[in-house]
mmCIF file of C-alpha atoms in Angstrom:
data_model
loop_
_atom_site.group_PDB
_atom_site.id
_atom_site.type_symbol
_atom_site.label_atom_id
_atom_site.label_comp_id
_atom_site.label_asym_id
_atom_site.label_seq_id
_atom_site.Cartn_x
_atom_site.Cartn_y
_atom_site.Cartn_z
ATOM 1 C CA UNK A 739 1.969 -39.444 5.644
ATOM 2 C CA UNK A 740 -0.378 -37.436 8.042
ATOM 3 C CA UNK A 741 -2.717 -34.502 6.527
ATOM 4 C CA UNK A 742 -0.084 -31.980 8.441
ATOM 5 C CA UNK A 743 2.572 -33.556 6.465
ATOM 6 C CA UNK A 744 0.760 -33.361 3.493
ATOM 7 C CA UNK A 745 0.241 -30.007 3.979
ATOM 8 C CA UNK A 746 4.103 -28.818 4.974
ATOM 9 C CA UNK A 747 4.833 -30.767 1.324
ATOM 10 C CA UNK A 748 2.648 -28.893 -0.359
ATOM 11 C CA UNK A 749 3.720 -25.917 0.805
ATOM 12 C CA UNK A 750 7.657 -27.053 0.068
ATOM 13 C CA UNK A 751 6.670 -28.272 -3.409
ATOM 14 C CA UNK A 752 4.940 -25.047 -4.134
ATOM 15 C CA UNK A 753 7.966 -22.465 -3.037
ATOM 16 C CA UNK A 754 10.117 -24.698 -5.024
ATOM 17 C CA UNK A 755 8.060 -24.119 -8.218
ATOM 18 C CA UNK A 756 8.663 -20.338 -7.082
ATOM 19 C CA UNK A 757 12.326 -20.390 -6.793
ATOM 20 C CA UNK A 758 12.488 -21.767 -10.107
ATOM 21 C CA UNK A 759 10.977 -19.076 -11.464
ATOM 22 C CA UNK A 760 14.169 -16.514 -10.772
ATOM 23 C CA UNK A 761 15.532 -17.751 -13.779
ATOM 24 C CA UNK A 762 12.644 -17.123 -16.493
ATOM 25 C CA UNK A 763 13.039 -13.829 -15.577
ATOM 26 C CA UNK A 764 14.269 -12.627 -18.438
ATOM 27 C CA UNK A 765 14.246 -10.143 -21.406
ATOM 28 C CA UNK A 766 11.106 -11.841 -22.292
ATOM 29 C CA UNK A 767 9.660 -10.215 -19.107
ATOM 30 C CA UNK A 768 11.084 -7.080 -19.477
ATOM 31 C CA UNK A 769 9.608 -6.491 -23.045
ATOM 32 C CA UNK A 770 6.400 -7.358 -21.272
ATOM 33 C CA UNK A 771 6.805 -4.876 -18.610
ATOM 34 C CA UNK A 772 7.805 -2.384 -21.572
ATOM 35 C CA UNK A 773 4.688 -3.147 -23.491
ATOM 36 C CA UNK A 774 1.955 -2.322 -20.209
ATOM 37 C CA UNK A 775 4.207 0.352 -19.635
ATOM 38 C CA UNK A 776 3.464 2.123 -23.027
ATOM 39 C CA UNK A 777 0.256 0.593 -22.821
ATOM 40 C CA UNK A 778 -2.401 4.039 -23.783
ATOM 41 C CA UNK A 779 -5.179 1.685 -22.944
ATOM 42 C CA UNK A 780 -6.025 -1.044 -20.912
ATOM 43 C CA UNK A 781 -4.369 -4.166 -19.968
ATOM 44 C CA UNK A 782 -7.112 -6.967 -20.978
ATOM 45 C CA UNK A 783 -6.642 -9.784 -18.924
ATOM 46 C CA UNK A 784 -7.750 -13.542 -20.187
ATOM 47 C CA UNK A 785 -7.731 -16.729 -19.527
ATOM 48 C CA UNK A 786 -10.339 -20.046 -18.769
ATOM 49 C CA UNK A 787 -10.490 -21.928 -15.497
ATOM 50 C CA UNK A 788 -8.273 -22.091 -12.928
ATOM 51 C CA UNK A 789 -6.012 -19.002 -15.353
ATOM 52 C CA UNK A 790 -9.107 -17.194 -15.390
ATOM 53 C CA UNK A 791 -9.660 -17.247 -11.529
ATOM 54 C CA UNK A 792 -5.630 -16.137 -11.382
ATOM 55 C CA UNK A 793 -6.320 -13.799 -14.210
ATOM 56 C CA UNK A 794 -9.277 -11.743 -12.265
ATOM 57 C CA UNK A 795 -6.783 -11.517 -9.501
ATOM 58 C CA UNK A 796 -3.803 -10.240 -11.448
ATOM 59 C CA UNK A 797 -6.346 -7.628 -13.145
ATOM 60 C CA UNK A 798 -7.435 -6.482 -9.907
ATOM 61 C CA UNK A 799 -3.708 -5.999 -8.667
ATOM 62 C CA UNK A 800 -2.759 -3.976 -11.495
ATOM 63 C CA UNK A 801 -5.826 -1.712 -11.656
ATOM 64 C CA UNK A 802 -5.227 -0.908 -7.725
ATOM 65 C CA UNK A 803 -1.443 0.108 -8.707
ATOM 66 C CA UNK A 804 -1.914 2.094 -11.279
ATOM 67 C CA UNK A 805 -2.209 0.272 -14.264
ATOM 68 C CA UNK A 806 -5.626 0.595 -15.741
ATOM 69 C CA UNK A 807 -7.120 -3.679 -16.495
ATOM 70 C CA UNK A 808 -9.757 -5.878 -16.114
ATOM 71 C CA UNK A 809 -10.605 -9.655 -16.845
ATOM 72 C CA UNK A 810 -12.385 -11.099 -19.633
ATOM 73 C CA UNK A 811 -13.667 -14.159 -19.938
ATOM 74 C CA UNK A 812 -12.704 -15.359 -23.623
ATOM 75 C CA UNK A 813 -15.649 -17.037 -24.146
ATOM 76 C CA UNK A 814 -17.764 -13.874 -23.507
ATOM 77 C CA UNK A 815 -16.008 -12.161 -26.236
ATOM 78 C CA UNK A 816 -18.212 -14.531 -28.318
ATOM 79 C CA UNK A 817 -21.054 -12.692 -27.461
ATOM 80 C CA UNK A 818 -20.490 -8.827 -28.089
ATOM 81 C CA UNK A 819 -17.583 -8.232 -25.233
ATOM 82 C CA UNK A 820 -15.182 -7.408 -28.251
ATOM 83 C CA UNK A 821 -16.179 -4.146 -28.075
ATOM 84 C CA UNK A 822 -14.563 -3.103 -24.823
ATOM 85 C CA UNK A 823 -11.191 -3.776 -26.899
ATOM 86 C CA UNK A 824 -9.283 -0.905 -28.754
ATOM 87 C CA UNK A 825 -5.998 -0.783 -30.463
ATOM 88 C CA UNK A 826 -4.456 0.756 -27.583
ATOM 89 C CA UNK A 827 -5.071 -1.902 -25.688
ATOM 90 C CA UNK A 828 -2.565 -5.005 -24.402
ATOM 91 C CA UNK A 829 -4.011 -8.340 -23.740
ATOM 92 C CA UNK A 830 -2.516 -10.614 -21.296
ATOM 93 C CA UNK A 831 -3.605 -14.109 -22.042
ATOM 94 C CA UNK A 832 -2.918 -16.678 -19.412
ATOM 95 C CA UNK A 833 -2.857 -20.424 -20.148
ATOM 96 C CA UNK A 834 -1.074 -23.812 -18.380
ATOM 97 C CA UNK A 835 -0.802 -25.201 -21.344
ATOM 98 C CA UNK A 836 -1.067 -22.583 -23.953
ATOM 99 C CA UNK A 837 -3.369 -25.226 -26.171
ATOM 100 C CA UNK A 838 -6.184 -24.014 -24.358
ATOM 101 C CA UNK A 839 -8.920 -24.017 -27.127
ATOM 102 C CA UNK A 840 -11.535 -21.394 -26.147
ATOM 103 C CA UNK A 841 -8.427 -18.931 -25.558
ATOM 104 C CA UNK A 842 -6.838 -19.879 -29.035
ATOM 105 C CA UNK A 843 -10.550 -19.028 -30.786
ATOM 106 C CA UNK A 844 -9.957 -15.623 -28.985
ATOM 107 C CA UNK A 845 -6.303 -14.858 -30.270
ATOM 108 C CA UNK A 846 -7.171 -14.311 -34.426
ATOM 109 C CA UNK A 847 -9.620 -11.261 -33.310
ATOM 110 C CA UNK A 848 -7.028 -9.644 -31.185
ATOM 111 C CA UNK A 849 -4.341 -10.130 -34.096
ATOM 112 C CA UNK A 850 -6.579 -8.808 -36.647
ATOM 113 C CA UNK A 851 -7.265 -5.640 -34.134
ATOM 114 C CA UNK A 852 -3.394 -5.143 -33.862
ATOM 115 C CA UNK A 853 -3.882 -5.512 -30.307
ATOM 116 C CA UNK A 854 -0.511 -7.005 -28.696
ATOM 117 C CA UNK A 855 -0.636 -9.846 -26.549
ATOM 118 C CA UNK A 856 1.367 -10.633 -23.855
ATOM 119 C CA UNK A 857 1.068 -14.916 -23.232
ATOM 120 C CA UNK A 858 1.914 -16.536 -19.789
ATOM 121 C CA UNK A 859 2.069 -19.989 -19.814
ATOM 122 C CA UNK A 860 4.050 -23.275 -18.796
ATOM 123 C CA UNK A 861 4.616 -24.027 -22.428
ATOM 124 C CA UNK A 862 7.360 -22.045 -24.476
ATOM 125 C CA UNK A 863 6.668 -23.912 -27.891
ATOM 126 C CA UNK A 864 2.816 -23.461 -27.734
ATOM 127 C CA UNK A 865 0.684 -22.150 -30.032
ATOM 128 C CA UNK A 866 -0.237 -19.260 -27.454
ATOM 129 C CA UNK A 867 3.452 -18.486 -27.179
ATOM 130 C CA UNK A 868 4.259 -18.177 -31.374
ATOM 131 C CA UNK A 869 1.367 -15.939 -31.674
ATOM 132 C CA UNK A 870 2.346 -13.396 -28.572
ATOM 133 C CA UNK A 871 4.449 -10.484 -29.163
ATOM 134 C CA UNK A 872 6.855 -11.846 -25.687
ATOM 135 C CA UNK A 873 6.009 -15.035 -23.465
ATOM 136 C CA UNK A 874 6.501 -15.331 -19.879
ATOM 137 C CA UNK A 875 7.757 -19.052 -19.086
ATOM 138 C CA UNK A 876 5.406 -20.182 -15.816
ATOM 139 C CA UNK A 877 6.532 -23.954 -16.361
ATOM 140 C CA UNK A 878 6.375 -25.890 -13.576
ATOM 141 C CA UNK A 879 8.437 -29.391 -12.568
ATOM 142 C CA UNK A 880 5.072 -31.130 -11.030
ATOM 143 C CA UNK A 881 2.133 -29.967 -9.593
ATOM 144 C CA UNK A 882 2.210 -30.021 -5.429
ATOM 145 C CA UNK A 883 -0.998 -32.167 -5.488
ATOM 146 C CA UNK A 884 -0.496 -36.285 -5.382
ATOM 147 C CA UNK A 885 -2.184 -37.270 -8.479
ATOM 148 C CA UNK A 886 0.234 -34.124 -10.351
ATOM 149 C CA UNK A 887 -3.331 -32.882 -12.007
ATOM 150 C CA UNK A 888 -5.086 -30.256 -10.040
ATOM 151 C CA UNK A 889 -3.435 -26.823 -10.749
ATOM 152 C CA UNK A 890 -1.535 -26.101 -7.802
ATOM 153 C CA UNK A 891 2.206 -24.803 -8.311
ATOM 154 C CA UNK A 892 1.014 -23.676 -11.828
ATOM 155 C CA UNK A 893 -2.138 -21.754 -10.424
ATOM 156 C CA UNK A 894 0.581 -20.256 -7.757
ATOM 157 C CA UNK A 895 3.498 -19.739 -10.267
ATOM 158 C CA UNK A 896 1.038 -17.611 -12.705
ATOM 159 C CA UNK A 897 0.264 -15.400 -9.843
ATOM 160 C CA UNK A 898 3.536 -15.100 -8.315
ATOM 161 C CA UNK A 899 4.590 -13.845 -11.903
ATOM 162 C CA UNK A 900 1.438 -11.229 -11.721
ATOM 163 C CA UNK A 901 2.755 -9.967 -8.892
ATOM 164 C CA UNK A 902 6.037 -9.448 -10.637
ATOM 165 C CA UNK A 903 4.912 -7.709 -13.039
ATOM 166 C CA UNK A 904 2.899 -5.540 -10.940
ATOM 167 C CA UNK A 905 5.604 -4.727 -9.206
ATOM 168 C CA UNK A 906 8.298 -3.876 -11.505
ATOM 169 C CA UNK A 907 5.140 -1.476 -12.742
ATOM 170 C CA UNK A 908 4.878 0.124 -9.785
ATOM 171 C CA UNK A 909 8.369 1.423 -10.088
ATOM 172 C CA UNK A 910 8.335 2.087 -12.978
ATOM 173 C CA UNK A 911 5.639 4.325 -12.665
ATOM 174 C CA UNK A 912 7.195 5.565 -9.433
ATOM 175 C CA UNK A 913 3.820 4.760 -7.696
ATOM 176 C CA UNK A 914 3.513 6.484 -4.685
ATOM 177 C CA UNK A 915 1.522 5.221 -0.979
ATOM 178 C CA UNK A 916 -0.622 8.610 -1.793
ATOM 179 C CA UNK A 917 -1.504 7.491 -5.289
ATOM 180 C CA UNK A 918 -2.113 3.626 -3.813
ATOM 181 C CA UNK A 919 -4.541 5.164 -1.314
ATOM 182 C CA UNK A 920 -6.158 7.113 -3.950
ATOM 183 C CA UNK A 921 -7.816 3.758 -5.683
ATOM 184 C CA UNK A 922 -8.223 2.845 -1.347
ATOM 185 C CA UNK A 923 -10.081 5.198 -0.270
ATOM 186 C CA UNK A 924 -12.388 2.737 1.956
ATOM 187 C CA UNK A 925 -9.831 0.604 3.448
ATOM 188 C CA UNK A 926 -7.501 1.548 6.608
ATOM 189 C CA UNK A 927 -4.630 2.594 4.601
ATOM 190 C CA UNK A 928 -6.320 4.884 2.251
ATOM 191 C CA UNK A 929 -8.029 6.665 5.370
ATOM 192 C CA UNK A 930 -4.037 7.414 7.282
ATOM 193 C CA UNK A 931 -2.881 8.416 3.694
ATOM 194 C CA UNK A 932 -5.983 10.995 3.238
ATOM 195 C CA UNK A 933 -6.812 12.103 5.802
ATOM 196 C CA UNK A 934 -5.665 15.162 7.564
ATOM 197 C CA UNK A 935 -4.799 16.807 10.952
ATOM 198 C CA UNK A 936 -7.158 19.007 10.331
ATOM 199 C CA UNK A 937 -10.047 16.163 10.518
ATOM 200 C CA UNK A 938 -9.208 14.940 13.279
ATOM 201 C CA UNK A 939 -7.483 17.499 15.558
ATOM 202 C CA UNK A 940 -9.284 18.079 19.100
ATOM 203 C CA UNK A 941 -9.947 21.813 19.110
ATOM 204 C CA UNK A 942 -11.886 22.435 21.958
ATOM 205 C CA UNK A 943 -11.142 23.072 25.735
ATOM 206 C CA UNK A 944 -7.333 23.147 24.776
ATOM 207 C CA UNK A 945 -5.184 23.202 27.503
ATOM 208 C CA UNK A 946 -3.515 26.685 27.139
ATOM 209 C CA UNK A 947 -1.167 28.150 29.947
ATOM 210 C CA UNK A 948 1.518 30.461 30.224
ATOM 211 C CA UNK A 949 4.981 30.471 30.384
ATOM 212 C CA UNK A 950 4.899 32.851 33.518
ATOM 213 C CA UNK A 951 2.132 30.504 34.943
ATOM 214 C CA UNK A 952 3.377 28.511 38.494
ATOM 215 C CA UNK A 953 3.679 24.882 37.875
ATOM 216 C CA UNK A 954 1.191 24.121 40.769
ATOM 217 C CA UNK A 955 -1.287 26.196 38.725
ATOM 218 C CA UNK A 956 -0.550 24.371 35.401
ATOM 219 C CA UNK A 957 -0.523 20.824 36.823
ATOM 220 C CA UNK A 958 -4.152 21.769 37.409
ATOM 221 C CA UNK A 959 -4.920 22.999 33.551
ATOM 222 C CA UNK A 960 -2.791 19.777 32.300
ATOM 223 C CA UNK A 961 -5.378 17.592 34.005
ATOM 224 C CA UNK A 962 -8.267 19.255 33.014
ATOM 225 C CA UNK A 963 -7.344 19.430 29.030
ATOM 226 C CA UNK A 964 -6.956 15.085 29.813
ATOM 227 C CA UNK A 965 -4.621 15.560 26.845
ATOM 228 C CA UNK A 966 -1.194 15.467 29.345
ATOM 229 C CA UNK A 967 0.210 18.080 28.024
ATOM 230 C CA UNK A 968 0.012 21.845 28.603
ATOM 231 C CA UNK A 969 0.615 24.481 25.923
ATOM 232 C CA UNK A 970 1.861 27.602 26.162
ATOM 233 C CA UNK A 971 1.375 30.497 24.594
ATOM 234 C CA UNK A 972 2.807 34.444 24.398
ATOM 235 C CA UNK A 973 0.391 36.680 22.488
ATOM 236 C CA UNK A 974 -1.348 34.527 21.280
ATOM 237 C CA UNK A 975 1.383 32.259 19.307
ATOM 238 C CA UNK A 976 2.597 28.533 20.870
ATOM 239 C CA UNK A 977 6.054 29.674 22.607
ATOM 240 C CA UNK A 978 6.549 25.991 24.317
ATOM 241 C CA UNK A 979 4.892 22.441 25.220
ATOM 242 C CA UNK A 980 5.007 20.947 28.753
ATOM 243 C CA UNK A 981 3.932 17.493 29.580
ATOM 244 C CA UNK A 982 3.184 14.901 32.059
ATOM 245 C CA UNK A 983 6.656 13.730 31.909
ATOM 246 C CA UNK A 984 8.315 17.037 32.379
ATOM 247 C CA UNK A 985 6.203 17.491 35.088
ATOM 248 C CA UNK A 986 6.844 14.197 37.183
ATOM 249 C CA UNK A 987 10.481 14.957 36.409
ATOM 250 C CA UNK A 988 10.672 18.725 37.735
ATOM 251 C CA UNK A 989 8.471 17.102 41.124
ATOM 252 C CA UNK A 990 11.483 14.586 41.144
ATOM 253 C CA UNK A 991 13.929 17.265 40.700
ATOM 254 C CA UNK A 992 12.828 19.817 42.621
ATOM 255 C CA UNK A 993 10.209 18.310 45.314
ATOM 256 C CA UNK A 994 9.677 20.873 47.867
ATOM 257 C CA UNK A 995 10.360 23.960 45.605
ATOM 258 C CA UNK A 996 8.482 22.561 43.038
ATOM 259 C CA UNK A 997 5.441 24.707 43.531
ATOM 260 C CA UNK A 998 7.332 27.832 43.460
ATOM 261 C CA UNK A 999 8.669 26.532 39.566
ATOM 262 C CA UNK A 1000 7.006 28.331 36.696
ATOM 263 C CA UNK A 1001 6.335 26.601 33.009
ATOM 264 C CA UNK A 1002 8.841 28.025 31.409
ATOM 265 C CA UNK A 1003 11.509 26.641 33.915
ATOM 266 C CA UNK A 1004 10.401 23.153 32.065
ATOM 267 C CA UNK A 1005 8.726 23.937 28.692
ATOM 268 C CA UNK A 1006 10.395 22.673 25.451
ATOM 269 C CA UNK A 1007 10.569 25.712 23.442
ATOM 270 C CA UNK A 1008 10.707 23.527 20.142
ATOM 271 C CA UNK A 1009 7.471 21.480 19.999
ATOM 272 C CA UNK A 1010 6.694 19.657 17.217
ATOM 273 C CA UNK A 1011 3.765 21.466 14.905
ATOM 274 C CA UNK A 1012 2.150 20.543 11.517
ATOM 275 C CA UNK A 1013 -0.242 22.267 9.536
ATOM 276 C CA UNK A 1014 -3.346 21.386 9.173
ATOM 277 C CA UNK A 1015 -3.378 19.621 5.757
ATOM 278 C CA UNK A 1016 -0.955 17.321 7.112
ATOM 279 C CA UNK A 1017 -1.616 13.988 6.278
ATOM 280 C CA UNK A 1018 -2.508 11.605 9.307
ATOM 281 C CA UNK A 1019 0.410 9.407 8.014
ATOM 282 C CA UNK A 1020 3.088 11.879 8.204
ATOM 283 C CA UNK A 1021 2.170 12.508 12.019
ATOM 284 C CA UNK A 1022 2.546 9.313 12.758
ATOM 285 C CA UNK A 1023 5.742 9.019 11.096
ATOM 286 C CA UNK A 1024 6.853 12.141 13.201
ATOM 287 C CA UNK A 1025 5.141 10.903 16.390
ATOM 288 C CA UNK A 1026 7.780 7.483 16.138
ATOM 289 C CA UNK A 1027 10.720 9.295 15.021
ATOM 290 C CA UNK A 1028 10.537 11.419 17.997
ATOM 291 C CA UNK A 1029 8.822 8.920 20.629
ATOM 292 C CA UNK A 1030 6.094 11.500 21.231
ATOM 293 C CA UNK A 1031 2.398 10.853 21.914
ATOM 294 C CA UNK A 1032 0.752 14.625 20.369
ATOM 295 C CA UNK A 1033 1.608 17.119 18.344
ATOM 296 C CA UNK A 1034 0.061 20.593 18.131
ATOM 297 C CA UNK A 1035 -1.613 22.060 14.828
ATOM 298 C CA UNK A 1036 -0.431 25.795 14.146
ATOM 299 C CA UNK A 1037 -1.279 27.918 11.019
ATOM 300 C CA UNK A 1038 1.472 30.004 8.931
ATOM 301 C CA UNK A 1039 2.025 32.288 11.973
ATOM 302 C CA UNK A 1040 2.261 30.083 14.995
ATOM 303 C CA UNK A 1041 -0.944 30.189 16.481
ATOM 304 C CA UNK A 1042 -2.523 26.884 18.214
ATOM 305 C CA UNK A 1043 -5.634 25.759 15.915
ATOM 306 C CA UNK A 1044 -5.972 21.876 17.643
ATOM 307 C CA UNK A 1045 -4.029 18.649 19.176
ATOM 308 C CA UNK A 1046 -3.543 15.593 17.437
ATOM 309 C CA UNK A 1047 -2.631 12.950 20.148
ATOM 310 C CA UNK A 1048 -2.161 9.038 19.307
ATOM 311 C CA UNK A 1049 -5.363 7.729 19.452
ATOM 312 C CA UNK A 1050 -7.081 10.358 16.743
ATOM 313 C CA UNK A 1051 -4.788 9.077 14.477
ATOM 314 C CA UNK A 1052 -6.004 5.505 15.126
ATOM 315 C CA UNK A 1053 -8.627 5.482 12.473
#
């Protein structure tokens, strides 16, 4: 076999492990679900090697969704980390084997602090498993490696089952993008999901005009404002939106007479407005339900405070 081959096999043997893990979803999983749920502490994730590496991840996907964890390393627990643990704590200990030594030293203390434990391993009948309060059944055929030894479907079926229970959390806890963006406030999402029109709207030189105003003069104020769109206003509140499309389509229409045209022969009398705590998400949502390219920020009584356009909302 060629390296790509070897490859495409791995990747078959490993969604095959996967697939195989439908069935072990079971009530077993949804007591465990139930238990982090309920959970009034933290969710102490554990585990030794390759488990520990998937265990940091798993901790770090439930702490961004909501559910409060972190990963301990069992042998550090040796050496004064037992005191991060309370009774209102849930441990989720994750082994291959569930023989694992270092995490069975770990287990009596947790027991004797009435902490329950949640075990994940490939071994229903292990030691790990008959102390845990539920066990979630990772068992895989074979590894996807050659020599069946180096944790590869197992590493991938623990976090696959992570996930899962991250997951069924999150809806659970009826987790919302807002509350996701919340524990994101660096990354891309957490900057559309918190920020607002109002940081970002372009307030200055706005392209007002009038409804009253000739389209020959407005063509001239759409240009300058380099926003394409004109907005116009009657005492002072927005009474309609004109844009470069309506105006290519009234020179179309009208040619000749178009200079004697006035905005409101054109203006859409129903642009769409936010207010300014609007979150830069919802625009966007609005801006590709309605194929538009801006809309205008009013307060509670119409008037025009500032344009968001697509690109200030590419942040």
């Amino acid at each position: 076999m060629t390296a790509r081959e070897y490859g495409v096999k791995c990747i078959k043997d490993e969604a095959e492990a996967l697939m195989e893990l439908i069935p072990k979803i079971d009530e077993e999983f949804d007591r465990a679900v139930e238990l982090m749920f309920r959970c009034h502490g933290k969710i102490i994730v554990t585990g030794v090697g390759k488990s520990g590496h998937v265990g940091a991840k798993i901790a770090a996907t439930l702490s961004s969704t909501g559910t409060p964890s972190f990963f301990i390393n069992p042998l550090d627990v040796f050496h004064g980390d037992l005191g991060v643990m309370t009774s209102d704590d849930v441990v989720l200990a994750i082994s291959n084997s569930g023989q694992t030594d270092e995490l069975l030293r770990f287990i009596p203390m947790v027991l004797q602090m009435h902490i329950p434990i949640i075990a994940m391993s490939g071994n229903p009948e292990s030691l790990l498993a008959k102390y845990a309060d539920c066990h979630l059944n990772v068992s895989v055929r074979h590894e996807a490696d050659p020599l069946n030894l180096a944790p590869t479907s197992s590493a991938t079926a623990q976090m696959v089952m992570g996930d899962a229970l991250a997951v069924a959390l999150i809806k659970k806890r009826n987790f919302k993008p807002q509350d996701f963006a919340q524990f994101h406030p660096g990354g891309e999402l957490g900057k559309r999901l918190l920020t607002t029109a109002q940081d970002v709207m372009r307030t200055v030189d706005m392209p007002v005009i009038s409804p009253d105003m000739h389209l020959g003069e407005a063509v001239i104020q759409v240009s300058k404002g380099k926003l394409g769109l004109g907005v116009a206003e009657v005492d002072g509140k927005v009474a309609g939106l004109i844009t470069d499309g309506d105006i290519r389509r009234a020179m179309e229409k009208w040619q000749a007479e178009f200079f004697n045209r006035t905005v409101g022969d054109i203006m859409t009398t129903t642009p769409k407005t936010v207010s300014p705590q609007v979150k830069i998400s919802e625009i966007q949502r609005i801006m590709n339900k309605y194929k538009i390219h801006s809309v205008l920020v009013v307060d509670s009584e119409q008037r025009l405070l500032g344009v968001v356009d697509h690109y200030s909302c590419m942040i």
